[in-house]
XYZ file of C-alpha atoms in Angstrom:
471
model
C -50.395 -7.402 2.644
C -48.713 -9.289 5.492
C -45.611 -10.043 3.412
C -45.210 -6.310 2.623
C -45.299 -5.480 6.347
C -42.750 -8.207 7.039
C -40.496 -6.975 4.242
C -40.584 -3.387 5.546
C -39.978 -4.615 9.097
C -36.989 -6.617 7.940
C -35.631 -3.597 6.061
C -36.024 -1.384 9.144
C -34.213 -3.963 11.278
C -31.362 -4.025 8.759
C -31.168 -0.209 8.721
C -31.136 -0.010 12.534
C -28.408 -2.662 12.711
C -26.141 -0.751 10.325
C -26.789 2.609 12.007
C -26.023 1.259 15.478
C -22.975 -0.725 14.386
C -21.397 1.957 12.203
C -22.213 5.099 14.209
C -18.481 5.741 14.722
C -17.865 5.613 10.944
C -20.554 7.786 9.285
C -18.922 7.541 5.833
C -19.196 3.750 5.845
C -22.630 3.947 7.412
C -23.890 6.068 4.516
C -22.289 3.796 1.922
C -23.821 0.662 3.398
C -27.248 2.293 3.585
C -27.022 3.153 -0.124
C -26.177 -0.487 -0.892
C -28.995 -1.662 1.362
C -31.618 0.467 -0.417
C -30.346 -0.626 -3.839
C -30.327 -4.357 -3.045
C -32.076 -4.788 0.331
C -31.424 -8.366 1.428
C -28.266 -8.989 -0.601
C -26.868 -5.664 0.614
C -27.262 -6.740 4.235
C -25.618 -10.098 3.538
C -22.687 -8.241 1.965
C -22.543 -6.016 5.022
C -22.470 -9.047 7.317
C -19.582 -10.693 5.492
C -17.508 -7.619 4.580
C -17.857 -5.133 7.423
C -16.394 -7.048 10.356
C -13.561 -5.262 12.132
C -10.179 -6.829 11.443
C -8.934 -9.463 13.861
C -5.734 -11.417 13.339
C -6.577 -15.107 13.120
C -3.162 -16.143 14.423
C -2.181 -14.821 17.864
C 1.308 -15.166 19.297
C 1.578 -17.321 22.389
C 3.078 -15.665 25.471
C 6.376 -17.433 24.807
C 6.389 -16.420 21.125
C 5.420 -12.848 21.996
C 8.262 -12.528 24.510
C 10.686 -14.015 22.010
C 9.595 -11.662 19.239
C 9.636 -8.529 21.419
C 13.062 -9.372 22.813
C 14.367 -9.910 19.300
C 12.699 -6.719 18.074
C 14.269 -4.701 20.909
C 17.722 -6.096 20.082
C 17.194 -5.243 16.417
C 16.157 -1.675 17.281
C 19.236 -1.316 19.488
C 21.462 -2.522 16.642
C 19.988 0.081 14.317
C 20.152 2.914 16.854
C 23.859 2.310 17.404
C 24.506 3.053 13.740
C 22.847 6.476 13.666
C 25.232 9.443 14.068
C 23.734 11.528 16.886
C 24.358 14.800 15.099
C 22.510 13.522 11.990
C 19.531 12.405 14.057
C 19.439 15.681 16.006
C 19.457 17.622 12.740
C 16.681 15.451 11.316
C 14.557 15.822 14.430
C 14.950 19.608 14.539
C 13.888 19.934 10.885
C 10.963 17.500 11.076
C 10.069 17.496 14.761
C 6.328 16.850 14.406
C 6.782 13.900 12.046
C 9.595 12.450 14.137
C 7.544 12.688 17.334
C 4.555 11.031 15.671
C 6.644 8.179 14.307
C 8.277 7.572 17.687
C 4.994 7.674 19.609
C 3.442 5.011 17.387
C 4.523 1.397 17.706
C 6.462 1.727 14.477
C 9.843 0.694 13.185
C 12.870 2.902 13.909
C 14.725 5.372 11.740
C 17.724 3.582 10.260
C 21.090 4.830 9.006
C 23.766 3.708 6.532
C 21.229 3.214 3.744
C 21.635 3.440 0.000
C 18.507 3.766 -2.163
C 18.012 3.287 -5.881
C 14.819 4.701 -7.401
C 13.256 2.993 -10.436
C 10.662 4.664 -12.624
C 11.000 2.133 -15.448
C 9.572 -1.309 -14.666
C 11.994 -3.038 -17.031
C 14.983 -1.710 -15.080
C 13.398 -2.586 -11.748
C 12.598 -6.186 -12.723
C 16.059 -6.605 -14.222
C 17.618 -5.539 -10.914
C 15.316 -7.827 -8.924
C 16.019 -10.857 -11.122
C 19.772 -10.200 -11.053
C 19.746 -9.983 -7.254
C 17.737 -13.196 -6.972
C 20.214 -14.915 -9.297
C 23.052 -13.924 -6.917
C 21.305 -15.220 -3.764
C 23.382 -17.508 -1.541
C 21.182 -18.178 1.509
C 17.543 -17.101 1.111
C 15.020 -15.303 -1.073
C 11.833 -13.845 0.408
C 9.119 -12.554 -1.926
C 5.674 -11.120 -1.270
C 3.335 -9.654 -3.887
C -0.295 -8.623 -4.097
C -0.518 -9.811 -7.715
C 1.440 -12.600 -9.406
C 0.533 -13.487 -12.998
C 1.194 -16.737 -14.823
C 2.525 -14.932 -17.890
C 5.949 -14.290 -19.426
C 7.268 -12.268 -16.504
C 5.756 -14.644 -13.976
C 7.385 -17.562 -15.779
C 10.791 -15.847 -15.575
C 10.428 -15.539 -11.823
C 9.140 -19.107 -11.473
C 12.032 -20.624 -13.401
C 14.634 -18.596 -11.540
C 13.180 -19.476 -8.130
C 13.198 -23.173 -9.031
C 16.826 -22.856 -10.136
C 17.793 -21.202 -6.836
C 16.087 -23.926 -4.795
C 18.081 -26.504 -6.739
C 21.225 -24.577 -5.774
C 20.328 -24.952 -2.085
C 18.852 -21.482 -1.483
C 15.821 -21.200 0.835
C 12.940 -19.600 -1.091
C 9.728 -18.341 0.522
C 6.875 -16.771 -1.448
C 3.680 -15.070 -0.270
C 0.817 -13.882 -2.483
C -2.559 -12.336 -1.739
C -5.599 -14.550 -2.201
C -7.696 -11.902 -3.970
C -4.998 -10.017 -5.842
C -3.628 -13.290 -7.244
C -7.004 -15.012 -7.616
C -6.255 -15.760 -11.295
C -2.966 -17.448 -10.509
C -3.388 -21.047 -11.649
C -2.915 -23.989 -9.295
C -0.404 -25.493 -11.731
C 1.890 -22.468 -11.300
C 1.845 -22.772 -7.520
C 2.126 -26.561 -7.533
C 5.197 -26.504 -9.774
C 6.976 -24.169 -7.347
C 5.979 -26.282 -4.356
C 7.168 -29.477 -6.011
C 10.531 -27.832 -6.635
C 10.852 -26.941 -2.943
C 9.656 -23.346 -2.781
C 7.753 -22.643 0.451
C 4.516 -20.847 -0.475
C 1.807 -19.137 1.528
C -1.470 -17.556 0.430
C -2.379 -14.493 2.477
C -6.101 -14.527 3.288
C -7.484 -17.190 0.885
C -10.839 -15.949 -0.524
C -13.033 -18.807 0.668
C -11.570 -18.908 4.164
C -11.698 -15.163 4.678
C -15.219 -14.944 3.284
C -16.588 -17.268 5.942
C -14.597 -15.697 8.772
C -15.705 -12.271 7.472
C -12.208 -10.930 6.745
C -12.438 -10.846 2.934
C -12.146 -7.066 2.832
C -8.629 -7.009 4.312
C -5.937 -7.626 1.711
C -2.140 -7.706 1.681
C -1.052 -5.066 -0.834
C 2.695 -5.201 -0.090
C 5.316 -5.850 -2.763
C 8.543 -7.084 -1.141
C 11.670 -8.931 -2.228
C 14.533 -9.557 0.218
C 17.702 -11.365 -0.874
C 20.062 -12.752 1.783
C 18.870 -10.056 4.208
C 21.173 -7.547 2.473
C 19.127 -6.045 -0.327
C 15.432 -5.263 -0.325
C 13.004 -4.185 -3.037
C 9.599 -2.558 -2.525
C 7.228 -0.090 -4.168
C 4.313 -0.243 -6.584
C 5.227 -3.044 -9.002
C 3.560 -6.451 -8.955
C 4.610 -9.414 -11.107
C 2.804 -9.311 -14.437
C 3.351 -8.357 -18.059
C 1.076 -5.316 -17.779
C 3.644 -3.712 -15.463
C 6.067 -3.847 -18.379
C 3.592 -1.924 -20.528
C 2.431 -4.984 -22.477
C -1.298 -4.544 -21.851
C -2.662 -2.573 -24.856
C -5.503 -1.133 -22.772
C -2.987 0.731 -20.589
C 0.130 0.989 -22.737
C 3.095 2.516 -20.948
C 3.085 1.753 -17.202
C 4.528 4.466 -14.951
C 5.464 3.240 -11.479
C 7.912 3.974 -8.667
C 9.900 1.126 -7.153
C 12.956 1.040 -4.896
C 15.944 -1.108 -4.060
C 17.506 -0.637 -0.647
C 20.798 -1.566 0.955
C 21.569 -0.848 4.595
C 19.845 -1.173 7.937
C 16.397 -0.400 6.511
C 16.583 -3.832 4.845
C 16.352 -5.448 8.289
C 12.888 -3.940 8.690
C 11.774 -4.874 5.204
C 12.787 -8.397 6.220
C 10.944 -8.008 9.529
C 7.788 -6.984 7.680
C 7.970 -10.027 5.419
C 8.631 -12.443 8.284
C 5.747 -10.934 10.287
C 3.457 -11.761 7.362
C 5.060 -15.186 7.073
C 4.114 -15.907 10.678
C 0.559 -14.709 10.058
C 0.157 -17.080 7.114
C 2.335 -20.059 8.060
C 2.637 -19.873 11.852
C 6.452 -19.963 11.697
C 8.202 -17.327 13.835
C 11.627 -16.930 12.220
C 14.134 -14.891 14.239
C 17.339 -16.659 13.241
C 20.225 -14.119 13.057
C 21.105 -15.363 9.559
C 17.993 -13.535 8.293
C 19.268 -10.288 9.837
C 22.946 -10.104 8.876
C 25.441 -7.305 9.458
C 24.886 -4.668 6.777
C 27.981 -3.921 4.746
C 26.819 -0.846 2.817
C 28.525 2.498 3.345
C 25.417 4.489 2.480
C 24.595 7.655 4.415
C 20.817 7.928 4.068
C 18.339 7.988 6.948
C 15.253 5.917 6.115
C 12.287 4.722 8.143
C 10.272 1.725 6.988
C 6.579 2.062 7.814
C 4.445 -1.080 7.846
C 0.729 -0.467 8.098
C -2.545 -2.342 8.022
C -6.019 -2.523 9.564
C -4.355 -2.920 12.963
C -1.829 -0.056 12.521
C -3.076 2.484 9.977
C -0.904 4.894 8.003
C -3.609 7.577 8.020
C -2.029 9.558 10.873
C 1.301 9.730 9.028
C -0.302 10.887 5.765
C -2.295 13.524 7.637
C 0.778 14.747 9.535
C 2.925 14.990 6.410
C 0.286 17.252 4.867
C -0.418 19.506 7.858
C 3.289 19.920 8.712
C 4.262 21.136 5.214
C 5.403 24.748 4.903
C 6.400 25.026 1.219
C 5.184 22.205 -1.004
C 3.035 19.085 -1.193
C 3.367 16.931 -4.308
C 1.250 13.799 -4.693
C 1.208 11.077 -7.347
C -1.381 8.352 -6.969
C -3.466 6.057 -9.193
C -6.453 6.299 -6.824
C -7.523 9.460 -5.028
C -10.249 8.646 -2.486
C -9.833 10.737 0.635
C -10.611 10.451 4.304
C -12.429 13.663 5.397
C -9.483 14.641 7.608
C -7.017 14.374 4.712
C -9.342 16.338 2.426
C -9.538 19.126 4.999
C -5.759 19.033 5.533
C -5.100 19.476 1.796
C -7.585 22.345 1.514
C -6.111 24.042 4.564
C -2.576 23.647 3.236
C -3.265 25.187 -0.162
C -5.312 28.021 1.358
C -2.299 28.744 3.580
C -0.183 29.443 0.511
C 1.499 26.048 0.163
C 2.198 24.790 -3.371
C -0.058 21.713 -3.681
C 0.036 19.708 -6.904
C -1.560 16.326 -7.536
C -1.109 13.973 -10.496
C -3.750 11.300 -11.135
C -4.161 8.953 -14.123
C -5.646 10.233 -17.350
C -6.321 6.600 -18.305
C -8.332 4.825 -15.587
C -8.093 1.128 -14.789
C -11.177 1.094 -12.533
C -13.954 3.371 -13.752
C -15.866 3.598 -10.465
C -12.747 4.570 -8.516
C -11.790 7.009 -11.268
C -15.107 8.845 -11.022
C -14.762 8.915 -7.260
C -11.308 10.498 -7.666
C -12.794 13.139 -9.962
C -15.469 13.927 -7.379
C -12.822 15.683 -5.253
C -11.312 17.706 -8.080
C -13.701 20.675 -8.323
C -13.706 21.306 -4.580
C -9.909 21.222 -4.399
C -9.436 23.260 -7.578
C -11.626 25.965 -6.069
C -9.407 25.929 -2.964
C -6.286 26.386 -5.120
C -4.902 22.876 -5.641
C -3.401 22.222 -9.081
C -4.536 18.909 -10.611
C -2.955 17.074 -13.536
C -3.986 13.994 -15.545
C -1.088 11.796 -16.656
C -1.248 11.208 -20.426
C 1.692 8.985 -21.357
C 0.072 5.755 -20.118
C -1.194 4.483 -16.775
C 0.120 6.164 -13.627
C 0.619 3.685 -10.775
C 3.270 5.538 -8.725
C 2.449 6.204 -5.057
C 4.507 9.155 -3.833
C 3.871 11.950 -1.328
C 6.443 14.746 -1.006
C 6.111 17.149 1.911
C 8.797 19.845 1.917
C 12.085 17.942 2.391
C 10.506 14.577 3.240
C 9.060 11.907 0.984
C 6.850 8.926 1.707
C 6.531 6.266 -0.986
C 5.852 2.559 -1.365
C 2.692 0.533 -1.895
C 0.127 2.881 -0.307
C -2.391 4.546 -2.606
C -4.008 7.827 -1.625
C -7.284 6.099 -0.859
C -9.357 4.826 2.044
C -8.540 1.162 1.469
C -4.806 1.761 1.624
C -5.174 4.056 4.619
C -7.171 1.671 6.800
C -7.999 -1.728 5.286
C -4.927 -3.043 3.469
C -1.516 -4.215 4.613
C 0.997 -1.810 3.093
C 4.675 -0.958 3.338
C 6.185 2.463 2.703
C 9.433 4.242 3.441
C 9.907 7.741 4.781
C 12.977 9.284 3.151
C 14.857 11.964 5.086
C 17.749 12.247 2.635
C 17.858 15.152 0.207
C 19.313 13.092 -2.611
C 16.399 10.636 -2.705
C 13.769 13.334 -2.148
C 15.274 15.469 -4.928
C 15.157 12.476 -7.273
C 11.473 11.942 -6.502
C 10.785 15.656 -7.050
C 12.610 15.447 -10.377
C 10.478 12.448 -11.380
C 7.352 14.349 -10.338
C 8.147 17.272 -12.660
C 9.084 14.871 -15.466
C 5.574 13.434 -15.127
C 4.084 16.934 -15.096
C 5.564 17.474 -18.554
C 3.461 14.595 -19.946
C 0.339 15.487 -17.965
C -2.553 17.766 -18.783
C -3.520 20.319 -16.161
C -7.203 20.417 -15.259
C -8.646 23.930 -15.577
C -11.420 24.802 -13.129
C -13.522 26.660 -15.716
C -13.410 23.696 -18.080
C -13.983 21.085 -15.386
C -17.075 22.892 -14.136
C -18.619 22.402 -17.603
C -18.300 18.603 -17.565
C -21.469 16.693 -18.545
C -24.258 16.217 -15.999
C -24.046 12.448 -16.484
C -20.416 12.507 -15.344
C -21.361 14.555 -12.277
C -23.996 11.946 -11.388
C -21.432 9.180 -11.756
C -19.079 11.090 -9.461
C -21.787 11.491 -6.798
C -22.684 7.806 -6.947
C -19.042 6.744 -6.799
C -18.381 9.084 -3.868
C -21.233 7.520 -1.905
C -19.614 4.110 -2.331
C -16.059 5.395 -1.668
C -15.588 3.642 1.722
C -15.440 0.332 -0.186
C -12.616 1.362 -2.549
């Protein structure tokens, strides 16, 4: 009898601890309590190791901080000098709320003289990346959430080794969880050749310092500080459509020339400092940009310490005509859910494309748990049928935001991401065109039919929704 009393007492103590600690985040509080009741002691141990608020393990010294901020201010000044005042005034007047938000946050500046190429076919994107790497003269900086030791990974490995032998400085970052299957032999071969490598948040280290939940989801390549690539593609054969379980892989990736590249570089080198402790501000990494492009672009780096949630929310609530969203994962913060419902009930055209073929069943059912409520409000939902949809694009009137951020809670608040806000009509129109191309190979979800889905599926959706703060 005594052991039962002790067990209940221990459970109550665990419940009280979670309630007190998570009272500011009721969604996570509820999710952790569900886990705790399902697996009492193990659930609390998971809570202890996974719920700690993010803290950067490497803090800049006062001297390093002053050096970085001085350099950052000079870089911002360089970019501001290149923006035609009439163009900026026009942009601000059209998108005043978004502009004000972006300037009030400690974000990166709007940049001019940019030229963007949009890739919807992975084969074309990887070809462009490999060709740019092959032309590198001074340095190559790469950062990916996932790197596979497969055919595509081998192509990158061999080319990087070749460039090191030619005297090019090569730095590579990968995420410890995303690339957990990357063999030691792959990494060792690169290191032996002279490639500098860093692992962002190694699993064992971050488990014991209780930071395992915070991952680096960015996908960045910068060549000679003059061309940058970013978007949704990682390095692996499945992104080329070679995984039979997914088939065709639909993604959105970008190459960028112009002053925005300086901030893609800045994002990479910030992560490099976090992992390696090397603060690199040499001007050779931030060269004069030679492109004659005319686009205004703002790079947005986000993470647990600087979330993108406010930007996503603002893009939705500021829309007057249309909101188009493509995302592989659709797990919403309550504020974003309310913003979408309010927008569509105000007469705005809201359309959302999600995968018809899921890669993660639990997340898929959680995504579906929002569908009925939003369909009833007037949102139009579509399931992509051609293969797996991995594109991450949000179009709000004449603005677009795209990059590595999924429309889910993890991307909003817990992962390091990098997106771009596009102010240029040419790029936005291209993304709108791609959106409608995807609509043509998607199946619209009818409310009457969706309401008749099996009870078992509804139960799965409820369960997945309860656990959504972990996705």
